Short mmCIF file of C-alpha atoms and ligand atoms in Angstrom, two decimals:
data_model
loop_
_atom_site.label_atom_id
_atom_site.label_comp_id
_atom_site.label_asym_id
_atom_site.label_seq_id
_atom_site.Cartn_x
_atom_site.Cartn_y
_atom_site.Cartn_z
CA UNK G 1242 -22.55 45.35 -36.27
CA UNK G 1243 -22.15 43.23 -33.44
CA UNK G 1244 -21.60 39.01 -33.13
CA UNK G 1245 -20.72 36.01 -31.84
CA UNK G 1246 -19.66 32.38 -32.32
CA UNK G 1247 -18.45 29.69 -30.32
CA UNK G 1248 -17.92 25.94 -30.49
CA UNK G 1249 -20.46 23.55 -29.15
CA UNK G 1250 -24.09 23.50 -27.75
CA UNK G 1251 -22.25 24.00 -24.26
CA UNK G 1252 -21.59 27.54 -25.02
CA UNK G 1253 -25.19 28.45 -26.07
CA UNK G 1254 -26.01 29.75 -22.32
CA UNK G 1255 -22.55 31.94 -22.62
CA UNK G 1256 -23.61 33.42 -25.70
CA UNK G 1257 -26.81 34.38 -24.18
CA UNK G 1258 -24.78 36.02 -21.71
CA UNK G 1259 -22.61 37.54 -23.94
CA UNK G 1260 -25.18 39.00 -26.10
CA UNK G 1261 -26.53 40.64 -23.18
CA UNK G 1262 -23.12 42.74 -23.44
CA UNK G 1263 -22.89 43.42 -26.87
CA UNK G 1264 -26.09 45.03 -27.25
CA UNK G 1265 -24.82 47.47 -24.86
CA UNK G 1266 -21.73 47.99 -26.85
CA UNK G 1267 -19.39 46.51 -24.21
CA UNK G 1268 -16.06 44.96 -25.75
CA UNK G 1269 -15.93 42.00 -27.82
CA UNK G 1270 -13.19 41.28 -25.01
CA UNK G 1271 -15.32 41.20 -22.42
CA UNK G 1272 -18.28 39.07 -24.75
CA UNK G 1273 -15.54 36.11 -25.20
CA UNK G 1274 -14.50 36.15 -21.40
CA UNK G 1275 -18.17 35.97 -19.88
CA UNK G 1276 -19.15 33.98 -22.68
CA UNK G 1277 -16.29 31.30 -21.68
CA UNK G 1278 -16.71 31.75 -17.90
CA UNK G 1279 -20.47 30.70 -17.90
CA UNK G 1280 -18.93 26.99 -19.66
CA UNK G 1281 -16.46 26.84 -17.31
CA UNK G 1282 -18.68 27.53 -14.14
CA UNK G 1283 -21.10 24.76 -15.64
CA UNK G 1284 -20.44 21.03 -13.46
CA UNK G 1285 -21.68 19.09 -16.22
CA UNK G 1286 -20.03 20.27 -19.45
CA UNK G 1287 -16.82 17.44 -18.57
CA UNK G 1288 -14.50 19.33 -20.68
CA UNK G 1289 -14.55 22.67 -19.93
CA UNK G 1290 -13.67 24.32 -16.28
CA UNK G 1291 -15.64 23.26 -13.36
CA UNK G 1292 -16.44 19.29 -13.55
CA UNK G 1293 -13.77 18.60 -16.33
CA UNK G 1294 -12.30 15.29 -16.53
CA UNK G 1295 -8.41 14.85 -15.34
CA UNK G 1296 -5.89 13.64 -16.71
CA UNK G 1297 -4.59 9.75 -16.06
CA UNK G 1298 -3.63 10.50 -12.53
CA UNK G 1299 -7.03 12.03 -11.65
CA UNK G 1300 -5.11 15.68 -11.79
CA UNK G 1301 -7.71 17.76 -13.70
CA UNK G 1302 -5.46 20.19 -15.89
CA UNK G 1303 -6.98 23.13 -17.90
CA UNK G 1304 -5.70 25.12 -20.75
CA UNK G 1305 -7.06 28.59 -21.80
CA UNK G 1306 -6.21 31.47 -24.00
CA UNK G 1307 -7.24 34.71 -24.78
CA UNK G 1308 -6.46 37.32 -27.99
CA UNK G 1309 -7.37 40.93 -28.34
CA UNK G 1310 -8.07 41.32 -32.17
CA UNK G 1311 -6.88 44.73 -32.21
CA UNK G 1312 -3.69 44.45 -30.62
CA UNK G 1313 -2.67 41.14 -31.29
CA UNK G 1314 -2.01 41.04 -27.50
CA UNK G 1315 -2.10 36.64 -26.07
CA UNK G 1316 -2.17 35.96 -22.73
CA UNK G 1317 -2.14 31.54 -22.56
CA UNK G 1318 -2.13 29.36 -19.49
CA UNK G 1319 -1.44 25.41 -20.10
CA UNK G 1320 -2.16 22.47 -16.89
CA UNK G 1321 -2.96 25.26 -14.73
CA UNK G 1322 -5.00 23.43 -11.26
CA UNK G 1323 -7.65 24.55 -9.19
CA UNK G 1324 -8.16 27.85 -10.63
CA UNK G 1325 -12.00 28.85 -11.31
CA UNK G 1326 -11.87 30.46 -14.48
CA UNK G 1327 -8.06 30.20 -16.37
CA UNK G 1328 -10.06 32.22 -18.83
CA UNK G 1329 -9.90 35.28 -16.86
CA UNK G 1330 -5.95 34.66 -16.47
CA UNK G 1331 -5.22 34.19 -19.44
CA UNK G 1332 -7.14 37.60 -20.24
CA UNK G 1333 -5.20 39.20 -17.54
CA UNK G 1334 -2.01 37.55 -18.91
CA UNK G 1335 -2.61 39.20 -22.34
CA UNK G 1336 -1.62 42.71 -20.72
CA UNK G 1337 1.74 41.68 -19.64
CA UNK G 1338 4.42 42.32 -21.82
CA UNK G 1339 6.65 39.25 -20.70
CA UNK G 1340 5.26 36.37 -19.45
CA UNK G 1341 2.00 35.87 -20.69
CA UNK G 1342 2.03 32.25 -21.48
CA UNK G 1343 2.69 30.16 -18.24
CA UNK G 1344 1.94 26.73 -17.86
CA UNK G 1345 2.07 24.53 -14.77
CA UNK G 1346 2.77 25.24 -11.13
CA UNK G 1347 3.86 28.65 -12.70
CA UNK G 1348 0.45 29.26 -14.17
CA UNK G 1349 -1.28 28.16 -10.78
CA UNK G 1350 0.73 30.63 -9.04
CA UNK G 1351 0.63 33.22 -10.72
CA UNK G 1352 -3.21 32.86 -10.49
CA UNK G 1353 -2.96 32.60 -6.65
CA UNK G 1354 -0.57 36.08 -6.64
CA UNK G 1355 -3.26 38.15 -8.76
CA UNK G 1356 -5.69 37.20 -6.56
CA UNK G 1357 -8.08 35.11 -9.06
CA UNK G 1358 -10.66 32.39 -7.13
CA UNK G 1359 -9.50 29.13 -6.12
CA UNK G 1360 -11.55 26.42 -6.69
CA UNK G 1361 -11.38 22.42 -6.16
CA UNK G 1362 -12.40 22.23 -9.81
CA UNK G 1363 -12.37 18.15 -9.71
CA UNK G 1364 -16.01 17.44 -8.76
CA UNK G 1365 -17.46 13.97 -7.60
CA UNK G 1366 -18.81 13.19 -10.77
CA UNK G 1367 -15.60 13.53 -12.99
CA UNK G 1368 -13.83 11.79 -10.67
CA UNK G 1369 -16.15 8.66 -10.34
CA UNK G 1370 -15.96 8.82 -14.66
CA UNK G 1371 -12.21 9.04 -14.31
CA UNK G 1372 -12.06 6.15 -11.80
CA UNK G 1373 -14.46 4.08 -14.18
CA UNK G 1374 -12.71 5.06 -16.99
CA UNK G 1375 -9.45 4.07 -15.48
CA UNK G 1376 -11.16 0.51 -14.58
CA UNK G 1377 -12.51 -0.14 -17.96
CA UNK G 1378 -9.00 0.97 -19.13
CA UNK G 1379 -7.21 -1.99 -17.53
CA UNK G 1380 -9.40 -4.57 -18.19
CA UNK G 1381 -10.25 -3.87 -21.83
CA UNK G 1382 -7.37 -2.27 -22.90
CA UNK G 1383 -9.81 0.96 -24.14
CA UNK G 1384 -8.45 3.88 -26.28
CA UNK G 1385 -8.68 6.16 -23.19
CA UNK G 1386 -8.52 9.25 -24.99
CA UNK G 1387 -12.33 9.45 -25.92
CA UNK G 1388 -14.29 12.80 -24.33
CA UNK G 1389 -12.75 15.86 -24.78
CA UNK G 1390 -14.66 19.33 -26.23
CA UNK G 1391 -13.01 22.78 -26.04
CA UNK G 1392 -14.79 26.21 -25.94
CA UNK G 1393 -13.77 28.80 -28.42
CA UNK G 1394 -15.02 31.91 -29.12
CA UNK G 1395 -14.91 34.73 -31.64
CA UNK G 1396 -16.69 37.76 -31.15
CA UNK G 1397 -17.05 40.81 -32.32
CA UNK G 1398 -18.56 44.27 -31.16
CA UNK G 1399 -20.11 47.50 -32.54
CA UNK G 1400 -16.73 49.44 -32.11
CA UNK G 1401 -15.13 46.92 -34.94
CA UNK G 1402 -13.17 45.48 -32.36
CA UNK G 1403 -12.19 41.47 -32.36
CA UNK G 1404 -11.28 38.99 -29.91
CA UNK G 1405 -11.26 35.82 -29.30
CA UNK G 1406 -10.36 32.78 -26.24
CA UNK G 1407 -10.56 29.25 -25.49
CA UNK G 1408 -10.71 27.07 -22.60
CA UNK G 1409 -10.30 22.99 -22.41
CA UNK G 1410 -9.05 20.75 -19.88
CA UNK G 1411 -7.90 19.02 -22.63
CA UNK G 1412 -7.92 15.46 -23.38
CA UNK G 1413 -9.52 12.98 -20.90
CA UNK G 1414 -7.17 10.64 -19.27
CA UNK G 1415 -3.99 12.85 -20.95
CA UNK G 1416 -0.37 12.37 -19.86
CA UNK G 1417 0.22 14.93 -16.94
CA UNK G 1418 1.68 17.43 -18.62
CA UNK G 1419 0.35 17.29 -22.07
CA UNK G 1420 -1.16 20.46 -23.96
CA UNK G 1421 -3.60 20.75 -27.05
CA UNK G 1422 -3.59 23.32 -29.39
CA UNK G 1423 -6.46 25.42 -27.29
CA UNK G 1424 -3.85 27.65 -25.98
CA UNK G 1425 -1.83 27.71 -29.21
CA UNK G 1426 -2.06 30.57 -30.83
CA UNK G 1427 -2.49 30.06 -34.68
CA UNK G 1428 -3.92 26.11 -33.79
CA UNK G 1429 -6.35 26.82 -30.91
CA UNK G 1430 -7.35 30.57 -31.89
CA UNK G 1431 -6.08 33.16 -33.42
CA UNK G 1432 -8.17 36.95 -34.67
CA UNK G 1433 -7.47 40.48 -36.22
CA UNK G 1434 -9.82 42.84 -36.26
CA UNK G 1435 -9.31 44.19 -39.38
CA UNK G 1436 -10.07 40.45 -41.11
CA UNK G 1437 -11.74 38.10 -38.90
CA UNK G 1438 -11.22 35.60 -36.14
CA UNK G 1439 -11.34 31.91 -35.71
CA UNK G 1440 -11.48 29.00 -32.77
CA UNK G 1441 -10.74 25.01 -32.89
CA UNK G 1442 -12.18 22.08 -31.24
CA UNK G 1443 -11.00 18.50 -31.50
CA UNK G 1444 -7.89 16.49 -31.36
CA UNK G 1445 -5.02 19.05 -30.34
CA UNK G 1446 -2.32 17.23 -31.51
CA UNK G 1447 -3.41 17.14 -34.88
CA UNK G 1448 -4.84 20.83 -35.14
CA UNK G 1449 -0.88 21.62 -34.49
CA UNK G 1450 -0.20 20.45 -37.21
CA UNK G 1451 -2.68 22.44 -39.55
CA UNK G 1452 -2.39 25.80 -37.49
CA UNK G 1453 -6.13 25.67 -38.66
CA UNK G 1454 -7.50 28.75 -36.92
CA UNK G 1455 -4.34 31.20 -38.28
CA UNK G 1456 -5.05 29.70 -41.43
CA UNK G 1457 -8.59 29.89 -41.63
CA UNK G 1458 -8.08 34.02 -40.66
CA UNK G 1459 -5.53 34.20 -43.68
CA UNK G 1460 -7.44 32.96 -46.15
CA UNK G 1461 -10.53 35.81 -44.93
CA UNK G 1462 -7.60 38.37 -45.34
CA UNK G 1463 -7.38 36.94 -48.84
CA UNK G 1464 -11.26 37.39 -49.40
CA UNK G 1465 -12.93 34.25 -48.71
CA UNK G 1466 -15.85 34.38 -46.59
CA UNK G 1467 -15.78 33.00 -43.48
CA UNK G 1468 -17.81 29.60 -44.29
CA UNK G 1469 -15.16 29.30 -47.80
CA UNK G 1470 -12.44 29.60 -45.36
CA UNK G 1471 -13.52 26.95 -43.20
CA UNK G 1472 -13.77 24.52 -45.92
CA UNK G 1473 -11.43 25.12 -48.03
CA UNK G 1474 -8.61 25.25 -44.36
CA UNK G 1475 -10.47 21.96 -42.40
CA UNK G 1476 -11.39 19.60 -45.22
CA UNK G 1477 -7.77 20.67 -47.21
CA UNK G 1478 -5.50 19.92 -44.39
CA UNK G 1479 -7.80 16.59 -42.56
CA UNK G 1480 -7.67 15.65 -46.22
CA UNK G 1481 -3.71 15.76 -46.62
CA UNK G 1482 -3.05 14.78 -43.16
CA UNK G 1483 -4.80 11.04 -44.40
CA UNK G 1484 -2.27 10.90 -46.92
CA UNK G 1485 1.03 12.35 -45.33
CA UNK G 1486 0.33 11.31 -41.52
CA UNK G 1487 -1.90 8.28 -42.35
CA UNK G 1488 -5.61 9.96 -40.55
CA UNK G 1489 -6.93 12.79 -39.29
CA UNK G 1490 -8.24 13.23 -35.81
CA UNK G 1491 -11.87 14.65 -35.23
CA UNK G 1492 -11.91 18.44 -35.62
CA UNK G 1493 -14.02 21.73 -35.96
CA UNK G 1494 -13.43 25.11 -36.64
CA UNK G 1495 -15.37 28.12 -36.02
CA UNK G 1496 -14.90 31.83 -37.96
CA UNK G 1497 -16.39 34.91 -37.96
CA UNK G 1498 -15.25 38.13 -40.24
CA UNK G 1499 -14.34 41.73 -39.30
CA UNK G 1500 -18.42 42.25 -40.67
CA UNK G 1501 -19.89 39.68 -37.82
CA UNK G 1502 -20.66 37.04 -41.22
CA UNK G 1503 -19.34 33.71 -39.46
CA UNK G 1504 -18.86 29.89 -40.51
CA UNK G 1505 -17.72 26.47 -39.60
CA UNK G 1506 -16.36 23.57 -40.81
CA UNK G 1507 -16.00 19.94 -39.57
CA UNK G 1508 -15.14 16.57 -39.82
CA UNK G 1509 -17.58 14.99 -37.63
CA UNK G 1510 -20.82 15.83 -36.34
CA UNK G 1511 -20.49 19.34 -34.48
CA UNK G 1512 -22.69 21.65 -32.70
CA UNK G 1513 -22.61 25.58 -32.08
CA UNK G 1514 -24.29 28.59 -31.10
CA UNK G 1515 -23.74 32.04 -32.71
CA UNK G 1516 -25.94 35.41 -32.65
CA UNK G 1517 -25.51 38.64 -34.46
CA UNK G 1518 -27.28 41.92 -34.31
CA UNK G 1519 -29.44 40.29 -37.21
CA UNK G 1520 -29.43 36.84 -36.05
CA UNK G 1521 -30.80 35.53 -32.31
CA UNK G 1522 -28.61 33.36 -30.89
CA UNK G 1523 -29.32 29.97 -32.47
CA UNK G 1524 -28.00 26.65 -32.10
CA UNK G 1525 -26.73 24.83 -35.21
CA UNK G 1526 -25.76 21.36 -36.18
CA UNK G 1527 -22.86 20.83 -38.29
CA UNK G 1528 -21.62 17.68 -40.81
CA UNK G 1529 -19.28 17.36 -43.49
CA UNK G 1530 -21.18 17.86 -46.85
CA UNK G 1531 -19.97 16.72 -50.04
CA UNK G 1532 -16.93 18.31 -52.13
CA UNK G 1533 -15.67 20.30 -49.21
CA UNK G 1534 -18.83 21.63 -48.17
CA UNK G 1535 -20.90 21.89 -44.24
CA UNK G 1536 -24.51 21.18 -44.11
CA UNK G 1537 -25.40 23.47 -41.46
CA UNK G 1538 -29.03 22.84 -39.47
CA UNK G 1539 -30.65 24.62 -36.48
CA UNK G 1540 -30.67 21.90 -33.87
CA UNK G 1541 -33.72 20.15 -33.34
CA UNK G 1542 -35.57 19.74 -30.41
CA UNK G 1543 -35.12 15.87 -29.87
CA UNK G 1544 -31.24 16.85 -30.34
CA UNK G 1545 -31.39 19.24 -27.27
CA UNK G 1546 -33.33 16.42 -25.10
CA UNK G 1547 -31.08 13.65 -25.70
CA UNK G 1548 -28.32 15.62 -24.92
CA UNK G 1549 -29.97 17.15 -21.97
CA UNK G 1550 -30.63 13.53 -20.70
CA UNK G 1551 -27.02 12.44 -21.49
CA UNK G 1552 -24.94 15.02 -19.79
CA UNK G 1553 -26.66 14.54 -16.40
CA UNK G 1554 -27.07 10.77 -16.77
CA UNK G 1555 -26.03 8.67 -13.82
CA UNK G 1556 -22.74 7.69 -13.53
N1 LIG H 724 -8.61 20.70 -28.56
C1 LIG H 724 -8.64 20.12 -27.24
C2 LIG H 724 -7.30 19.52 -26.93
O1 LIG H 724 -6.74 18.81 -27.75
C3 LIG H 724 -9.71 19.11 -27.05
C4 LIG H 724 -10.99 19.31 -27.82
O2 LIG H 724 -11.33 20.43 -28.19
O3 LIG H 724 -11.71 18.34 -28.07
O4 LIG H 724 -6.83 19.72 -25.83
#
């Protein structure tokens, strides 16, 4: 068996792409990197890579993160700058022993030393959205924090082998300096291959606080299927973080088990793609259903347009 999910409509393209690999029985390794690098090489997805939005000072700052499901092996980078796909460092970053979560100038650099492609990743576009945003900001006294998506991905391949990455440049308009959960391990991602994997989307500094994804992957080990998981792990905690922390930021989590079954679960409207050796790669809408249940749709066409239309509207 053989399969893949990831977070958001963005990723469908990457999943193509990555599908493309797993029918050949290449790594589930090498499905989450390729699928992550074709988001990140994207200019229009504005949270992701390539034509992300910066933070407040116009600084575009990307987090990534990979995990090999076998070994446990993390490699993270956090604010890392100008680097075309922190994906493919933090893979690289998951082989060394020491080391292999750097954030910062130390990330950058030790991109620039292994010899991964520098990029100005800020393109016009996000930066004429940041310089509106940061307008609008002053006069209206905005929440600035709106726009923000991460890619995760959990794949598996025919070997039984798990992995699973992220990538995010994070909030819009963030505090230099400030990391989500995306290269947490536990919040942003977390997989075994001999129970399942899982990925997170939404506000990072309230996923922290649920280390949803570990969570979601303990409660598989404990034989819930991957859609019980999600449920029971997303609506639980956004549920108990109302009470104890007073609300719960958007957020969405994606599984998939050591047998390539999968699920999500959300607390606003989400979108992802998945395929399996029995499934194509579809697109899926996601709500919050009633009593801790997802309503889970294929995406309609009308959907795709509008999204289409949005994404490359004029600034
Ligand atoms: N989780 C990301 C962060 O907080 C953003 C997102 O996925 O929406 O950095």
């Amino acid at each position: 068996m053989w399969g893949i999910i990831a977070t958001w409509r963005m990723a469908h393209e990457g999943i193509l792409a990555a599908k493309e690999l797993l029918v050949k029985e290449r790594s589930a390794g090498d499905a989450v990197e390729t699928a992550i690098k074709c988001v990140e090489d994207y200019p229009y997805y504005k949270s992701v890579g390539y034509g992300g939005l910066p933070n407040e000072e116009g600084v575009l700052e990307m987090d990534a993160a990979f995990m090999d499901g076998d070994t446990f092996a993390i490699g993270a980078v956090a604010g890392i700058v100008d680097i075309k796909n922190p994906i493919s460092v933090a893979r690289k970053l998951s082989k060394e022993k020491f080391n292999s979560f750097r954030v910062g100038a130390g990330a950058t650099r030790y991109a620039q030393a292994e010899g991964f492609e520098q990029k100005e990743m800020l393109t016009e576009r996000a930066k004429k959205i940041w310089e509106k945003r940061v307008e609008e900001v002053a006069k209206h006294q905005l929440d600035p924090y709106d726009g923000h998506d991460t890619v995760g991905v959990v794949a598996l391949d025919e070997l039984s082998s798990m992995a699973a990455g992220t990538s995010s440049s994070g909030l819009f308009m963030k505090k230099s300096g400030r990391v989500g959960d995306s290269p947490l391990s536990g919040s942003g991602f977390y997989v075994d291959s001999e129970i399942g994997g899982a990925a997170a989307t939404g506000l990072g500094e309230d996923l922290m606080k649920g280390c949803l994804s570990y969570e979601i992957v303990r409660l598989m080990g404990s034989g819930y299927s991957p859609q019980d998981a999600c449920d029971q792990a997303v609506y639980g905690f956004s549920e108990k973080l109302k009470k104890r922390y007073g609300k719960a930021g958007a957020f969405s989590l994606i599984a998939m088990n050591k047998e390539g079954q999968w699920g999500v679960a959300t607390n606003v409207e989400f979108t992802f793609s998945v395929a399996t050796k029995e499934t194509e790669p579809t697109i899926f809408i996601a709500h919050p259903g009633e009593n801790q249940t997802t309503v889970i749709e294929p995406i309609t066409q009308e959907w795709l347009d509008a999204y289409e239309k949005r994404i490359k509207a004029p600034i």
